Amino acid sequence: MNSVEMFNNIFNFGMGVTMFNFIFTIFFLVFLIILLIAIVKGVKQWTYNNNQPVLIVYGRVVSKRLSVNHGTHHSGEINNTSTSTNYYVTFQVESGDRIEFSIKGIEYGLLSEGDYGKLKFQGTRYLGFERES
């Protein structure tokens, strides 16, 4: 059997459909596994936070940062772009420990480095900051 006949035997319609099904199934399973891992991690984090006490401690805003993510999707002649921004604030509490929280943009804009006040949180969940003058 020469190479042309081998190519035709492997990639004929029947085998091509089987090969496509196999590759599609593998990609689908990988996607499903990644999705399930993300869901399990999210549920574990949510459960962990719910089992922690709500703490109110004095702290100072020591730094602020943001993370901007850009995405572009091409569909034919149309390019769709999207941007998302995540906001983070690091607090230093009385014990000297530093804790970083992901917060909403509106709260990010209201906080300044050096602000001092009562920090309220539960596990890794930020619940608020009450500035003291």
mmCIF file of N, CA, C and O in Angstrom, residues 38-123:
data_model
loop_
_atom_site.group_PDB
_atom_site.id
_atom_site.type_symbol
_atom_site.label_atom_id
_atom_site.label_comp_id
_atom_site.label_asym_id
_atom_site.label_seq_id
_atom_site.Cartn_x
_atom_site.Cartn_y
_atom_site.Cartn_z
ATOM 1 N N ALA A 38 -13.224 24.615 38.442
ATOM 2 C CA ALA A 38 -13.522 26.007 38.817
ATOM 3 C C ALA A 38 -14.737 26.079 39.734
ATOM 4 O O ALA A 38 -14.743 26.837 40.709
ATOM 5 N N ILE A 39 -15.764 25.294 39.448
ATOM 6 C CA ILE A 39 -16.968 25.288 40.286
ATOM 7 C C ILE A 39 -16.641 24.765 41.686
ATOM 8 O O ILE A 39 -17.038 25.359 42.688
ATOM 9 N N VAL A 40 -15.892 23.677 41.763
ATOM 10 C CA VAL A 40 -15.532 23.099 43.059
ATOM 11 C C VAL A 40 -14.693 24.085 43.871
ATOM 12 O O VAL A 40 -14.928 24.276 45.070
ATOM 13 N N LYS A 41 -13.719 24.739 43.220
ATOM 14 C CA LYS A 41 -12.898 25.725 43.939
ATOM 15 C C LYS A 41 -13.748 26.892 44.442
ATOM 16 O O LYS A 41 -13.556 27.370 45.554
ATOM 17 N N GLY A 42 -14.688 27.344 43.629
ATOM 18 C CA GLY A 42 -15.565 28.439 44.033
ATOM 19 C C GLY A 42 -16.444 28.067 45.219
ATOM 20 O O GLY A 42 -16.603 28.847 46.161
ATOM 21 N N VAL A 43 -16.993 26.858 45.182
ATOM 22 C CA VAL A 43 -17.840 26.397 46.284
ATOM 23 C C VAL A 43 -17.009 26.228 47.553
ATOM 24 O O VAL A 43 -17.451 26.588 48.649
ATOM 25 N N LYS A 44 -15.789 25.691 47.425
ATOM 26 C CA LYS A 44 -14.916 25.534 48.600
ATOM 27 C C LYS A 44 -14.589 26.889 49.213
ATOM 28 O O LYS A 44 -14.618 27.050 50.436
ATOM 29 N N GLN A 45 -14.278 27.896 48.384
ATOM 30 C CA GLN A 45 -13.958 29.237 48.885
ATOM 31 C C GLN A 45 -15.177 29.866 49.548
ATOM 32 O O GLN A 45 -15.074 30.476 50.611
ATOM 33 N N TRP A 46 -16.339 29.724 48.947
ATOM 34 C CA TRP A 46 -17.575 30.260 49.500
ATOM 35 C C TRP A 46 -17.880 29.620 50.855
ATOM 36 O O TRP A 46 -18.221 30.301 51.814
ATOM 37 N N THR A 47 -17.729 28.280 50.939
ATOM 38 C CA THR A 47 -17.962 27.558 52.190
ATOM 39 C C THR A 47 -16.958 27.985 53.257
ATOM 40 O O THR A 47 -17.324 28.203 54.413
ATOM 41 N N TYR A 48 -15.681 28.103 52.865
ATOM 42 C CA TYR A 48 -14.652 28.544 53.802
ATOM 43 C C TYR A 48 -15.010 29.912 54.375
ATOM 44 O O TYR A 48 -14.967 30.119 55.595
ATOM 45 N N ASN A 49 -15.366 30.863 53.515
ATOM 46 C CA ASN A 49 -15.713 32.208 53.975
ATOM 47 C C ASN A 49 -16.928 32.190 54.899
ATOM 48 O O ASN A 49 -16.958 32.891 55.906
ATOM 49 N N ASN A 50 -17.924 31.402 54.567
ATOM 50 C CA ASN A 50 -19.129 31.342 55.401
ATOM 51 C C ASN A 50 -18.851 30.744 56.779
ATOM 52 O O ASN A 50 -19.561 31.049 57.736
ATOM 53 N N ASN A 51 -17.845 29.894 56.886
ATOM 54 C CA ASN A 51 -17.504 29.279 58.169
ATOM 55 C C ASN A 51 -16.570 30.138 59.016
ATOM 56 O O ASN A 51 -16.269 29.772 60.154
ATOM 57 N N GLN A 52 -16.097 31.247 58.483
ATOM 58 C CA GLN A 52 -15.206 32.143 59.225
ATOM 59 C C GLN A 52 -16.041 33.176 59.978
ATOM 60 O O GLN A 52 -17.114 33.570 59.534
ATOM 61 N N PRO A 53 -15.502 33.661 61.114
ATOM 62 C CA PRO A 53 -16.226 34.720 61.827
ATOM 63 C C PRO A 53 -16.091 36.053 61.083
ATOM 64 O O PRO A 53 -15.128 36.273 60.362
ATOM 65 N N VAL A 54 -17.067 36.914 61.267
ATOM 66 C CA VAL A 54 -16.977 38.265 60.726
ATOM 67 C C VAL A 54 -16.072 39.051 61.675
ATOM 68 O O VAL A 54 -16.331 39.116 62.878
ATOM 69 N N LEU A 55 -14.985 39.591 61.149
ATOM 70 C CA LEU A 55 -14.020 40.325 61.970
ATOM 71 C C LEU A 55 -14.075 41.804 61.644
ATOM 72 O O LEU A 55 -14.211 42.195 60.481
ATOM 73 N N ILE A 56 -13.946 42.617 62.679
ATOM 74 C CA ILE A 56 -13.819 44.063 62.516
ATOM 75 C C ILE A 56 -12.543 44.463 63.242
ATOM 76 O O ILE A 56 -12.431 44.286 64.457
ATOM 77 N N VAL A 57 -11.567 44.931 62.468
ATOM 78 C CA VAL A 57 -10.267 45.313 63.030
ATOM 79 C C VAL A 57 -9.883 46.685 62.495
ATOM 80 O O VAL A 57 -10.353 47.119 61.443
ATOM 81 N N TYR A 58 -9.012 47.357 63.232
ATOM 82 C CA TYR A 58 -8.496 48.628 62.738
ATOM 83 C C TYR A 58 -7.374 48.347 61.754
ATOM 84 O O TYR A 58 -6.542 47.465 61.977
ATOM 85 N N GLY A 59 -7.380 49.113 60.682
ATOM 86 C CA GLY A 59 -6.357 48.922 59.665
ATOM 87 C C GLY A 59 -6.156 50.174 58.833
ATOM 88 O O GLY A 59 -6.914 51.134 58.920
ATOM 89 N N ARG A 60 -5.089 50.128 58.048
ATOM 90 C CA ARG A 60 -4.733 51.247 57.188
ATOM 91 C C ARG A 60 -4.600 50.750 55.754
ATOM 92 O O ARG A 60 -4.078 49.664 55.511
ATOM 93 N N VAL A 61 -5.073 51.555 54.811
ATOM 94 C CA VAL A 61 -4.901 51.234 53.392
ATOM 95 C C VAL A 61 -3.443 51.499 53.041
ATOM 96 O O VAL A 61 -2.960 52.629 53.181
ATOM 97 N N VAL A 62 -2.720 50.448 52.649
ATOM 98 C CA VAL A 62 -1.310 50.624 52.321
ATOM 99 C C VAL A 62 -1.042 50.619 50.820
ATOM 100 O O VAL A 62 -0.030 51.173 50.375
ATOM 101 N N SER A 63 -1.919 50.015 50.046
ATOM 102 C CA SER A 63 -1.742 50.090 48.594
ATOM 103 C C SER A 63 -3.040 49.747 47.881
ATOM 104 O O SER A 63 -3.917 49.082 48.428
ATOM 105 N N LYS A 64 -3.119 50.236 46.659
ATOM 106 C CA LYS A 64 -4.245 49.959 45.773
ATOM 107 C C LYS A 64 -3.668 49.546 44.432
ATOM 108 O O LYS A 64 -2.641 50.070 44.015
ATOM 109 N N ARG A 65 -4.342 48.618 43.785
ATOM 110 C CA ARG A 65 -3.919 48.237 42.435
ATOM 111 C C ARG A 65 -5.138 47.795 41.656
ATOM 112 O O ARG A 65 -6.175 47.478 42.222
ATOM 113 N N LEU A 66 -4.981 47.793 40.357
ATOM 114 C CA LEU A 66 -6.045 47.280 39.505
ATOM 115 C C LEU A 66 -5.441 46.428 38.421
ATOM 116 O O LEU A 66 -4.270 46.552 38.084
ATOM 117 N N SER A 67 -6.259 45.535 37.910
ATOM 118 C CA SER A 67 -5.850 44.628 36.854
ATOM 119 C C SER A 67 -6.846 44.778 35.711
ATOM 120 O O SER A 67 -8.034 44.533 35.892
ATOM 121 N N VAL A 68 -6.343 45.192 34.554
ATOM 122 C CA VAL A 68 -7.201 45.392 33.386
ATOM 123 C C VAL A 68 -6.955 44.247 32.402
ATOM 124 O O VAL A 68 -5.816 43.971 32.039
ATOM 125 N N ASN A 69 -8.022 43.586 32.013
ATOM 126 C CA ASN A 69 -7.943 42.471 31.070
ATOM 127 C C ASN A 69 -8.659 42.849 29.785
ATOM 128 O O ASN A 69 -9.798 43.298 29.813
ATOM 129 N N HIS A 70 -7.963 42.653 28.660
ATOM 130 C CA HIS A 70 -8.527 42.970 27.347
ATOM 131 C C HIS A 70 -8.789 41.672 26.597
ATOM 132 O O HIS A 70 -8.041 40.714 26.718
ATOM 133 N N GLY A 71 -9.844 41.669 25.815
ATOM 134 C CA GLY A 71 -10.136 40.519 24.975
ATOM 135 C C GLY A 71 -10.659 40.971 23.634
ATOM 136 O O GLY A 71 -11.349 41.982 23.530
ATOM 137 N N THR A 72 -10.288 40.243 22.586
ATOM 138 C CA THR A 72 -10.763 40.543 21.238
ATOM 139 C C THR A 72 -11.292 39.264 20.618
ATOM 140 O O THR A 72 -10.669 38.214 20.718
ATOM 141 N N HIS A 73 -12.449 39.364 20.011
ATOM 142 C CA HIS A 73 -13.056 38.225 19.328
ATOM 143 C C HIS A 73 -13.324 38.640 17.884
ATOM 144 O O HIS A 73 -13.940 39.663 17.633
ATOM 145 N N HIS A 74 -12.837 37.848 16.975
ATOM 146 C CA HIS A 74 -13.034 38.127 15.552
ATOM 147 C C HIS A 74 -14.139 37.229 15.013
ATOM 148 O O HIS A 74 -14.086 36.017 15.147
ATOM 149 N N SER A 75 -15.157 37.840 14.431
ATOM 150 C CA SER A 75 -16.201 37.062 13.763
ATOM 151 C C SER A 75 -16.419 37.684 12.391
ATOM 152 O O SER A 75 -17.074 38.696 12.255
ATOM 153 N N GLY A 76 -15.803 37.054 11.412
ATOM 154 C CA GLY A 76 -15.890 37.590 10.060
ATOM 155 C C GLY A 76 -15.153 38.902 9.966
ATOM 156 O O GLY A 76 -13.988 39.009 10.311
ATOM 157 N N GLU A 77 -15.841 39.928 9.501
ATOM 158 C CA GLU A 77 -15.226 41.244 9.354
ATOM 159 C C GLU A 77 -15.424 42.116 10.596
ATOM 160 O O GLU A 77 -14.967 43.243 10.649
ATOM 161 N N ILE A 78 -16.126 41.593 11.588
ATOM 162 C CA ILE A 78 -16.428 42.367 12.796
ATOM 163 C C ILE A 78 -15.506 41.936 13.917
ATOM 164 O O ILE A 78 -15.354 40.748 14.194
ATOM 165 N N ASN A 79 -14.867 42.919 14.559
ATOM 166 C CA ASN A 79 -14.024 42.659 15.720
ATOM 167 C C ASN A 79 -14.754 43.140 16.959
ATOM 168 O O ASN A 79 -15.148 44.298 17.042
ATOM 169 N N ASN A 80 -14.951 42.253 17.906
ATOM 170 C CA ASN A 80 -15.563 42.608 19.181
ATOM 171 C C ASN A 80 -14.472 42.653 20.239
ATOM 172 O O ASN A 80 -13.696 41.714 20.361
ATOM 173 N N THR A 81 -14.412 43.744 20.981
ATOM 174 C CA THR A 81 -13.436 43.833 22.055
ATOM 175 C C THR A 81 -14.160 44.009 23.381
ATOM 176 O O THR A 81 -15.251 44.566 23.443
ATOM 177 N N SER A 82 -13.541 43.501 24.425
ATOM 178 C CA SER A 82 -14.098 43.666 25.760
ATOM 179 C C SER A 82 -12.970 43.951 26.727
ATOM 180 O O SER A 82 -11.829 43.536 26.517
ATOM 181 N N THR A 83 -13.293 44.677 27.761
ATOM 182 C CA THR A 83 -12.330 45.007 28.793
ATOM 183 C C THR A 83 -12.995 44.815 30.145
ATOM 184 O O THR A 83 -14.146 45.193 30.332
ATOM 185 N N SER A 84 -12.267 44.210 31.073
ATOM 186 C CA SER A 84 -12.766 44.097 32.438
ATOM 187 C C SER A 84 -11.664 44.565 33.386
ATOM 188 O O SER A 84 -10.476 44.387 33.115
ATOM 189 N N THR A 85 -12.071 45.180 34.475
ATOM 190 C CA THR A 85 -11.123 45.694 35.451
ATOM 191 C C THR A 85 -11.431 45.091 36.814
ATOM 192 O O THR A 85 -12.589 45.082 37.240
ATOM 193 N N ASN A 86 -10.411 44.570 37.461
ATOM 194 C CA ASN A 86 -10.522 44.059 38.823
ATOM 195 C C ASN A 86 -9.772 45.016 39.745
ATOM 196 O O ASN A 86 -8.669 45.465 39.418
ATOM 197 N N TYR A 87 -10.371 45.323 40.879
ATOM 198 C CA TYR A 87 -9.811 46.293 41.824
ATOM 199 C C TYR A 87 -9.373 45.585 43.095
ATOM 200 O O TYR A 87 -10.110 44.746 43.631
ATOM 201 N N TYR A 88 -8.183 45.950 43.594
ATOM 202 C CA TYR A 88 -7.629 45.325 44.793
ATOM 203 C C TYR A 88 -7.111 46.400 45.740
ATOM 204 O O TYR A 88 -6.535 47.400 45.304
ATOM 205 N N VAL A 89 -7.312 46.159 47.042
ATOM 206 C CA VAL A 89 -6.792 47.060 48.074
ATOM 207 C C VAL A 89 -6.089 46.208 49.123
ATOM 208 O O VAL A 89 -6.603 45.161 49.531
ATOM 209 N N THR A 90 -4.912 46.662 49.557
ATOM 210 C CA THR A 90 -4.175 45.988 50.616
ATOM 211 C C THR A 90 -4.276 46.810 51.886
ATOM 212 O O THR A 90 -4.005 48.014 51.878
ATOM 213 N N PHE A 91 -4.677 46.140 52.963
ATOM 214 C CA PHE A 91 -4.788 46.764 54.272
ATOM 215 C C PHE A 91 -3.707 46.194 55.180
ATOM 216 O O PHE A 91 -3.392 45.001 55.104
ATOM 217 N N GLN A 92 -3.168 47.041 56.043
ATOM 218 C CA GLN A 92 -2.290 46.567 57.100
ATOM 219 C C GLN A 92 -3.047 46.734 58.405
ATOM 220 O O GLN A 92 -3.471 47.836 58.743
ATOM 221 N N VAL A 93 -3.235 45.619 59.127
ATOM 222 C CA VAL A 93 -4.002 45.641 60.365
ATOM 223 C C VAL A 93 -3.064 45.848 61.545
ATOM 224 O O VAL A 93 -1.840 45.855 61.400
ATOM 225 N N GLU A 94 -3.636 46.023 62.741
ATOM 226 C CA GLU A 94 -2.870 46.355 63.942
ATOM 227 C C GLU A 94 -1.760 45.359 64.256
ATOM 228 O O GLU A 94 -0.722 45.721 64.782
ATOM 229 N N SER A 95 -1.985 44.080 63.928
ATOM 230 C CA SER A 95 -0.974 43.053 64.213
ATOM 231 C C SER A 95 0.234 43.162 63.290
ATOM 232 O O SER A 95 1.237 42.488 63.486
ATOM 233 N N GLY A 96 0.131 43.990 62.235
ATOM 234 C CA GLY A 96 1.213 44.130 61.258
ATOM 235 C C GLY A 96 0.991 43.297 60.007
ATOM 236 O O GLY A 96 1.714 43.451 59.024
ATOM 237 N N ASP A 97 0.006 42.413 60.044
ATOM 238 C CA ASP A 97 -0.300 41.581 58.875
ATOM 239 C C ASP A 97 -0.916 42.433 57.779
ATOM 240 O O ASP A 97 -1.629 43.398 58.039
ATOM 241 N N ARG A 98 -0.637 42.044 56.541
ATOM 242 C CA ARG A 98 -1.250 42.704 55.386
ATOM 243 C C ARG A 98 -2.221 41.751 54.720
ATOM 244 O O ARG A 98 -1.929 40.573 54.559
ATOM 245 N N ILE A 99 -3.361 42.296 54.345
ATOM 246 C CA ILE A 99 -4.426 41.496 53.717
ATOM 247 C C ILE A 99 -4.894 42.226 52.473
ATOM 248 O O ILE A 99 -5.207 43.416 52.528
ATOM 249 N N GLU A 100 -4.920 41.504 51.349
ATOM 250 C CA GLU A 100 -5.414 42.097 50.107
ATOM 251 C C GLU A 100 -6.801 41.557 49.802
ATOM 252 O O GLU A 100 -7.057 40.367 49.914
ATOM 253 N N PHE A 101 -7.700 42.468 49.413
ATOM 254 C CA PHE A 101 -9.066 42.094 49.062
ATOM 255 C C PHE A 101 -9.397 42.601 47.670
ATOM 256 O O PHE A 101 -8.952 43.671 47.265
ATOM 257 N N SER A 102 -10.213 41.831 46.984
ATOM 258 C CA SER A 102 -10.805 42.284 45.732
ATOM 259 C C SER A 102 -12.060 43.056 46.116
ATOM 260 O O SER A 102 -12.872 42.570 46.903
ATOM 261 N N ILE A 103 -12.207 44.275 45.594
ATOM 262 C CA ILE A 103 -13.355 45.109 45.964
ATOM 263 C C ILE A 103 -14.026 45.664 44.712
ATOM 264 O O ILE A 103 -13.487 45.585 43.613
ATOM 265 N N LYS A 104 -15.184 46.264 44.905
ATOM 266 C CA LYS A 104 -15.919 46.880 43.801
ATOM 267 C C LYS A 104 -15.256 48.200 43.414
ATOM 268 O O LYS A 104 -14.653 48.881 44.239
ATOM 269 N N GLY A 105 -15.422 48.575 42.163
ATOM 270 C CA GLY A 105 -14.819 49.800 41.651
ATOM 271 C C GLY A 105 -15.251 51.046 42.388
ATOM 272 O O GLY A 105 -14.452 51.956 42.616
ATOM 273 N N ILE A 106 -16.513 51.129 42.781
ATOM 274 C CA ILE A 106 -17.007 52.320 43.477
ATOM 275 C C ILE A 106 -16.296 52.494 44.819
ATOM 276 O O ILE A 106 -15.948 53.605 45.208
ATOM 277 N N GLU A 107 -16.052 51.384 45.535
ATOM 278 C CA GLU A 107 -15.344 51.463 46.812
ATOM 279 C C GLU A 107 -13.865 51.763 46.591
ATOM 280 O O GLU A 107 -13.245 52.461 47.386
ATOM 281 N N TYR A 108 -13.299 51.218 45.521
ATOM 282 C CA TYR A 108 -11.903 51.471 45.180
ATOM 283 C C TYR A 108 -11.678 52.972 45.011
ATOM 284 O O TYR A 108 -10.689 53.519 45.489
ATOM 285 N N GLY A 109 -12.610 53.640 44.355
ATOM 286 C CA GLY A 109 -12.485 55.069 44.113
ATOM 287 C C GLY A 109 -12.615 55.901 45.370
ATOM 288 O O GLY A 109 -12.111 57.024 45.431
ATOM 289 N N LEU A 110 -13.279 55.380 46.394
ATOM 290 C CA LEU A 110 -13.476 56.126 47.630
ATOM 291 C C LEU A 110 -12.323 55.965 48.618
ATOM 292 O O LEU A 110 -12.234 56.729 49.576
ATOM 293 N N LEU A 111 -11.461 54.976 48.400
ATOM 294 C CA LEU A 111 -10.350 54.740 49.314
ATOM 295 C C LEU A 111 -9.077 55.382 48.808
ATOM 296 O O LEU A 111 -8.827 55.440 47.604
ATOM 297 N N SER A 112 -8.271 55.867 49.750
ATOM 298 C CA SER A 112 -6.963 56.439 49.417
ATOM 299 C C SER A 112 -5.897 55.770 50.269
ATOM 300 O O SER A 112 -6.166 55.385 51.417
ATOM 301 N N GLU A 113 -4.708 55.655 49.716
ATOM 302 C CA GLU A 113 -3.606 55.113 50.505
ATOM 303 C C GLU A 113 -3.408 55.991 51.725
ATOM 304 O O GLU A 113 -3.429 57.211 51.647
ATOM 305 N N GLY A 114 -3.254 55.339 52.874
ATOM 306 C CA GLY A 114 -3.095 56.059 54.127
ATOM 307 C C GLY A 114 -4.366 56.170 54.936
ATOM 308 O O GLY A 114 -4.328 56.512 56.121
ATOM 309 N N ASP A 115 -5.529 55.900 54.336
ATOM 310 C CA ASP A 115 -6.790 55.936 55.088
ATOM 311 C C ASP A 115 -6.715 54.958 56.251
ATOM 312 O O ASP A 115 -6.200 53.837 56.125
ATOM 313 N N TYR A 116 -7.259 55.367 57.397
ATOM 314 C CA TYR A 116 -7.260 54.543 58.597
ATOM 315 C C TYR A 116 -8.691 54.380 59.076
ATOM 316 O O TYR A 116 -9.479 55.327 59.020
ATOM 317 N N GLY A 117 -9.038 53.180 59.534
ATOM 318 C CA GLY A 117 -10.386 52.968 60.033
ATOM 319 C C GLY A 117 -10.662 51.520 60.340
ATOM 320 O O GLY A 117 -9.743 50.711 60.505
ATOM 321 N N LYS A 118 -11.953 51.189 60.403
ATOM 322 C CA LYS A 118 -12.391 49.840 60.738
ATOM 323 C C LYS A 118 -12.600 49.024 59.464
ATOM 324 O O LYS A 118 -13.399 49.383 58.611
ATOM 325 N N LEU A 119 -11.882 47.931 59.397
ATOM 326 C CA LEU A 119 -11.984 47.002 58.276
ATOM 327 C C LEU A 119 -12.871 45.842 58.711
ATOM 328 O O LEU A 119 -12.651 45.239 59.758
ATOM 329 N N LYS A 120 -13.856 45.526 57.897
ATOM 330 C CA LYS A 120 -14.765 44.415 58.192
ATOM 331 C C LYS A 120 -14.606 43.367 57.092
ATOM 332 O O LYS A 120 -14.715 43.680 55.899
ATOM 333 N N PHE A 121 -14.335 42.115 57.514
ATOM 334 C CA PHE A 121 -14.163 41.047 56.530
ATOM 335 C C PHE A 121 -14.534 39.706 57.139
ATOM 336 O O PHE A 121 -14.641 39.560 58.362
ATOM 337 N N GLN A 122 -14.727 38.732 56.258
ATOM 338 C CA GLN A 122 -15.066 37.369 56.665
ATOM 339 C C GLN A 122 -14.261 36.420 55.792
ATOM 340 O O GLN A 122 -14.563 36.243 54.615
ATOM 341 N N GLY A 123 -13.223 35.835 56.359
ATOM 342 C CA GLY A 123 -12.339 34.979 55.573
ATOM 343 C C GLY A 123 -11.615 35.824 54.540
ATOM 344 O O GLY A 123 -10.910 36.766 54.869
#
